[in-house]
Tab-separated table of C-alpha atoms in Angstrom:
chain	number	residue	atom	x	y	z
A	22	UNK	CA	3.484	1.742	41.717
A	23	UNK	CA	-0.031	2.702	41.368
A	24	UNK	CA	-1.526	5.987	39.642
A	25	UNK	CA	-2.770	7.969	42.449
A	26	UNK	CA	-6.202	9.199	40.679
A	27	UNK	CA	-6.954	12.402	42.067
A	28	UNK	CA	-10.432	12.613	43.785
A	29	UNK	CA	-13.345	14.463	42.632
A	30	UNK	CA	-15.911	16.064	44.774
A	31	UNK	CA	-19.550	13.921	44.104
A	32	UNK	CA	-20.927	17.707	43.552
A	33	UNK	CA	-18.613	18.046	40.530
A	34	UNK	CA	-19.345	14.169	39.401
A	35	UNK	CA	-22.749	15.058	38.750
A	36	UNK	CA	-22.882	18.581	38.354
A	37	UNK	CA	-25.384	20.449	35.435
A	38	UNK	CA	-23.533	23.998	35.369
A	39	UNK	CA	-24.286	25.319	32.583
A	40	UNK	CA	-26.455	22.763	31.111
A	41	UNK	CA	-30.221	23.692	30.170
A	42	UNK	CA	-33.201	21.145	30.862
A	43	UNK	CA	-36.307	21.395	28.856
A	44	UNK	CA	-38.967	19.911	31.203
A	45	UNK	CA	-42.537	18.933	30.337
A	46	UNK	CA	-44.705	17.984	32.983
A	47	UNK	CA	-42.193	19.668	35.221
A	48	UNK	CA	-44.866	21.956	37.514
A	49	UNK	CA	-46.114	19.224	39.922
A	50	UNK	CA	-45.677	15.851	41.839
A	51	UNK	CA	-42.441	13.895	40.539
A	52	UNK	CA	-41.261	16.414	37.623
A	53	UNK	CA	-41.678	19.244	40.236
A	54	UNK	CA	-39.152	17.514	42.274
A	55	UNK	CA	-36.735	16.405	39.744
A	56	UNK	CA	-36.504	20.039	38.183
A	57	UNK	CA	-35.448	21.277	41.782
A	58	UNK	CA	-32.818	18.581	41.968
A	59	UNK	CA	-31.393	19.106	38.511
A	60	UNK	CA	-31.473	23.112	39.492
A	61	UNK	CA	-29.696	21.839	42.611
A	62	UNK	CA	-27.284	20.556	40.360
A	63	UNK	CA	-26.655	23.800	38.255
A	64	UNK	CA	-29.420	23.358	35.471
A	65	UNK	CA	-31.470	25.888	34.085
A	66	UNK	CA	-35.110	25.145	33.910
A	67	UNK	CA	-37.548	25.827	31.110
A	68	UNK	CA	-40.537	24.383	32.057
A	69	UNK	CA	-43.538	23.559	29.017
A	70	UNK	CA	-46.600	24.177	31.268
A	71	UNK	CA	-50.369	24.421	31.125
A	72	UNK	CA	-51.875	27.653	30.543
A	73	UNK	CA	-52.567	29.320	34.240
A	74	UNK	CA	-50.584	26.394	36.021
A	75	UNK	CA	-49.982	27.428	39.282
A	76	UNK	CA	-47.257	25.114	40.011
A	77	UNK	CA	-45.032	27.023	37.212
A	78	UNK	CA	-44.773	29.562	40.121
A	79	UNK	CA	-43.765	26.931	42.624
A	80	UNK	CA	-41.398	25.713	40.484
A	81	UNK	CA	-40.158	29.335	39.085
A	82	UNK	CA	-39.557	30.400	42.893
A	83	UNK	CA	-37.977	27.345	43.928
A	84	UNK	CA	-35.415	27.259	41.049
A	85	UNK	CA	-34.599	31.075	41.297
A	86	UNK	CA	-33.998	30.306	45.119
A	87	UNK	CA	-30.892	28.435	43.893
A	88	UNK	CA	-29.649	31.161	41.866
A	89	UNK	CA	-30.615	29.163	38.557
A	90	UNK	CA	-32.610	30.885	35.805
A	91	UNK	CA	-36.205	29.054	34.652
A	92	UNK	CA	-38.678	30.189	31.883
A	93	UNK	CA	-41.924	29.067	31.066
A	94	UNK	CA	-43.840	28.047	27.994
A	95	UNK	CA	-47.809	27.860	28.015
A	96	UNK	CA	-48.507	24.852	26.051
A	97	UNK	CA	-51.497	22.096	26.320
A	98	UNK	CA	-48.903	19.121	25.388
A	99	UNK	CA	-51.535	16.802	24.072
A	100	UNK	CA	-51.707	19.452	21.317
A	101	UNK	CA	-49.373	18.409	19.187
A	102	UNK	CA	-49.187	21.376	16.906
A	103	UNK	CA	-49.354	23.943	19.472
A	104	UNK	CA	-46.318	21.792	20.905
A	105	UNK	CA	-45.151	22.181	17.821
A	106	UNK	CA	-45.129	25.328	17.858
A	107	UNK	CA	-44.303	26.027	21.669
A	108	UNK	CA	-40.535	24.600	20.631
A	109	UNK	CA	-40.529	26.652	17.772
A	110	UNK	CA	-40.864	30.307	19.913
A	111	UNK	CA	-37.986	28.345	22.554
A	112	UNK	CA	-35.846	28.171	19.679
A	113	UNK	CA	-36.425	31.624	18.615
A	114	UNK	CA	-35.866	32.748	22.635
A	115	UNK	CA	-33.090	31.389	21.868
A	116	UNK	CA	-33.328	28.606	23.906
A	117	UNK	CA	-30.119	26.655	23.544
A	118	UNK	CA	-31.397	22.570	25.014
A	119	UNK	CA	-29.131	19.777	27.055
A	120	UNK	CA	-31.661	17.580	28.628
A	121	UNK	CA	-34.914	17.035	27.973
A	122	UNK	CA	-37.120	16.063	31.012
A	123	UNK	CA	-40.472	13.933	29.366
A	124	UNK	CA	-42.784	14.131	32.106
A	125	UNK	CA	-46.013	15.115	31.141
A	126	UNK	CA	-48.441	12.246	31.482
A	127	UNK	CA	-51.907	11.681	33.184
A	128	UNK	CA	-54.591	8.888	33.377
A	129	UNK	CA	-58.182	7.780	33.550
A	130	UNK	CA	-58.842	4.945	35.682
A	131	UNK	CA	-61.845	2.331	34.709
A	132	UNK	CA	-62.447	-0.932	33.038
A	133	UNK	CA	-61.461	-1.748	29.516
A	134	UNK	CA	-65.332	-1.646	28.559
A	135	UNK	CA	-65.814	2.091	30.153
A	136	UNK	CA	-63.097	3.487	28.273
A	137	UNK	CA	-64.446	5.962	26.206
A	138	UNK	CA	-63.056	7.829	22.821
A	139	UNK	CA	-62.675	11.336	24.367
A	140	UNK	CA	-60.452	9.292	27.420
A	141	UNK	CA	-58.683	7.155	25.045
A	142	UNK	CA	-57.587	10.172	23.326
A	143	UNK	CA	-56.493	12.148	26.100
A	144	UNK	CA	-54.264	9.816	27.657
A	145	UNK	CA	-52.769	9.005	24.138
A	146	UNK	CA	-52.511	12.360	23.321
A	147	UNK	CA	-50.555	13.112	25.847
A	148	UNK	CA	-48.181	10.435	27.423
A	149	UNK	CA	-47.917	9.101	24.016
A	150	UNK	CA	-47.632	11.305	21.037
A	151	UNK	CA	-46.788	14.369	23.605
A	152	UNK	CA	-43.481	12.384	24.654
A	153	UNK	CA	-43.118	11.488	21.223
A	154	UNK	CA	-43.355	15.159	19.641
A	155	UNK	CA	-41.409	16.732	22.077
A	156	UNK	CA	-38.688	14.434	22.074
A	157	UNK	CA	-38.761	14.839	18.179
A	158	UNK	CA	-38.425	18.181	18.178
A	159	UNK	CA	-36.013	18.710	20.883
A	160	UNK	CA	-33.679	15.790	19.172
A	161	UNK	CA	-34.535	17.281	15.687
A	162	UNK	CA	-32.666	21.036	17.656
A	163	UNK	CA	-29.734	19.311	18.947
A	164	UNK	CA	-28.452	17.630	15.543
A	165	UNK	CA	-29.309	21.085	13.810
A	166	UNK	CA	-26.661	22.734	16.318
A	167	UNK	CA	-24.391	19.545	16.235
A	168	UNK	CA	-25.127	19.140	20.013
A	169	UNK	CA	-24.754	15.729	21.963
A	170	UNK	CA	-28.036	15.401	24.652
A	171	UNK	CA	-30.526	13.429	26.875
A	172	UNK	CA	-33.575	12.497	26.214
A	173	UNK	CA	-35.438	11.388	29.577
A	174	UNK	CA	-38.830	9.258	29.023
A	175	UNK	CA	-41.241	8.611	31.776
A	176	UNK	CA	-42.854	5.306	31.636
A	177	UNK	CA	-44.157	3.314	34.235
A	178	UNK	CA	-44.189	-0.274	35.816
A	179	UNK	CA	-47.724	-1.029	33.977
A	180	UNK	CA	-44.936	-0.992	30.118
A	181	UNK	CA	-44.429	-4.017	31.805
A	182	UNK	CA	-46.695	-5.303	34.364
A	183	UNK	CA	-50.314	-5.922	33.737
A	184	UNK	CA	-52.632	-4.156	35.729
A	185	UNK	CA	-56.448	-3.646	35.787
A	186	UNK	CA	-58.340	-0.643	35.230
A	187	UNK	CA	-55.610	1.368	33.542
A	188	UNK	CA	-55.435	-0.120	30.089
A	189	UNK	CA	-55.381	2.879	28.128
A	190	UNK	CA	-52.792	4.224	30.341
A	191	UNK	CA	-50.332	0.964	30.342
A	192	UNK	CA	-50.536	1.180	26.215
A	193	UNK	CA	-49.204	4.667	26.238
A	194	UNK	CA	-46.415	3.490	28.493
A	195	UNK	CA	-45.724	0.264	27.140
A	196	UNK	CA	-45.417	2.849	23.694
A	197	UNK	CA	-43.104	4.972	25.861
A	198	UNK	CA	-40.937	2.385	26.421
A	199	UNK	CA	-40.242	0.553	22.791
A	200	UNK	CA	-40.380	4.748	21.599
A	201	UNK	CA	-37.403	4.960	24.023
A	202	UNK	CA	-35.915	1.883	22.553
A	203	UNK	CA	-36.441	3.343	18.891
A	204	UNK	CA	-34.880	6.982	19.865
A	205	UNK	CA	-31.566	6.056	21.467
A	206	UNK	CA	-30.804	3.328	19.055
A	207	UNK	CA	-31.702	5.987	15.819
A	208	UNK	CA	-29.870	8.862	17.078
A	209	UNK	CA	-26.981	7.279	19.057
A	210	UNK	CA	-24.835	8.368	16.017
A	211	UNK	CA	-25.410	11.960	16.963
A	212	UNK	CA	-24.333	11.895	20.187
A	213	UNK	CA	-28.321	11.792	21.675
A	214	UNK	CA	-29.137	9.545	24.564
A	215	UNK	CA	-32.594	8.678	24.961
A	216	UNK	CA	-33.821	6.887	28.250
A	217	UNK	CA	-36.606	5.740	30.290
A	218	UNK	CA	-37.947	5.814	34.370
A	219	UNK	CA	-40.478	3.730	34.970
A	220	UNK	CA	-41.769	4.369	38.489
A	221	UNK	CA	-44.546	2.848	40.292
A	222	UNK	CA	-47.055	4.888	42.745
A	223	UNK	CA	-45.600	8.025	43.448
C-alpha cells in the first residue's frame, strides 16, 4: 500500500520565517514589490538604499504592516567602497544574512556612438561591479558564519537578446549573467546558491 504523505500548507512550502533578506535596489519598481512579497512570506528586510530615498519609507511602512522588521542602509551602490563599507556597519548591527536580493541597476538609453565615459561608468558601476561587490561580500559573511544562502542576480532579456540603444546596459547584464554562472558554481561547496531573473519591461 502506498505512503500516505502528509500535506503541507503552500504557506509553509514557501515560507521565510525567520530568514533575513539583504535587498539592494529594494525601494522602488520590481525590488519594491519583491521585498513586500518575501515580507509576506516571513522575511525580514534590510534594504541598501540611496541617501534621502523616499521609497525606503514606502517600503519600511509596508513591511512593518506585516509585522516583519526592516532596516535601512544609506549607500550609493555604484560606490564600491562605501558598499564596502555599508556591509561592514550591517555586520557590526549585527546583521545576521539569508538571501540576498541584487536589484540595484539603472540605464542610459542612446546609440553606441553617444555613449559617453561618465554614462558608461555609471551603468557599470552599478549593475555590474555593484552586483558583483555586494554579492562578494554578502557570500564572503555567510562562509565566515558557516551559513548556507541565496544569492539573487537581476539580469535582463538584453544578457541575451540584442537590442539597440542600450549597449552599455546589455554588457552589464550579459556580465550579470556569466557572474551568476561563476558564483554558484565557486561557492556551491559552501552551501551558497547564486541565481539570476532576467525580466523584460517591467
Amino acid at each position: 500500500m502506498a505512503t500516505q504523505i502528509p500535506r503541507v500548507p503552500t504557506s509553509q512550502l514557501f515560507s521565510l520565517e525567520g530568514k533575513t533578506v539583504v535587498a539592494t535596489g529594494g525601494t522602488g519598481g520590481l525590488g519594491l514589490e519583491i521585498c513586500i512579497a518575501l515580507a509576506e512570506t516571513g522575511a525580514d528586510i534590510v534594504s541598501i538604499h540611496l541617501p534621502r530615498d523616499p521609497g525606503q519609507t514606502t517600503l519600511e511602512e509596508a513591511v512593518r504592516k506585516l509585522g516583519r522588521k526592516v532596516i535601512g542602509f544609506e549607500c550609493d551602490v555604484g560606490d564600491s567602497k562605501q558598499l564596502r563599507e555599508t556591509f561592514d556597519r550591517m555586520w557590526k548591527a549585527d546583521v545576521v544574512p539569508d538571501i540576498l536580493l541584487n536589484c540595484a541597476g539603472l540605464n542610459r538609453r542612446g546609440p553606441i556612438e553617444d555613449m559617453t565615459d561618465d554614462k558608461i561608468d555609471l551603468i557599470f558601476s552599478v549593475n555590474l561591479k555593484g552586483a558583483y561587490v555586494a554579492a562578494q561580500e554578502f557570500g564572503q559573511r555567510l562562509i565566515k558564519l558557516g551559513r548556507p544562502g541565496k544569492i539573487i542576480n537581476f539580469g535582463s532579456f538584453t544578457s541575451y537578446v540584442a537590442m539597440t540603444n542600450v549597449s552599455a546596459y546589455a554588457a552589464t547584464k550579459g556580465g550579470v549573467l556569466q557572474m551568476t554562472k561563476a558564483f554558484s558554481n565557486e561557492w556551491a561547496c559552501h552551501g551558497i546558491q547564486a541565481s539570476i531573473v532576467s525580466c523584460s519591461y517591467t
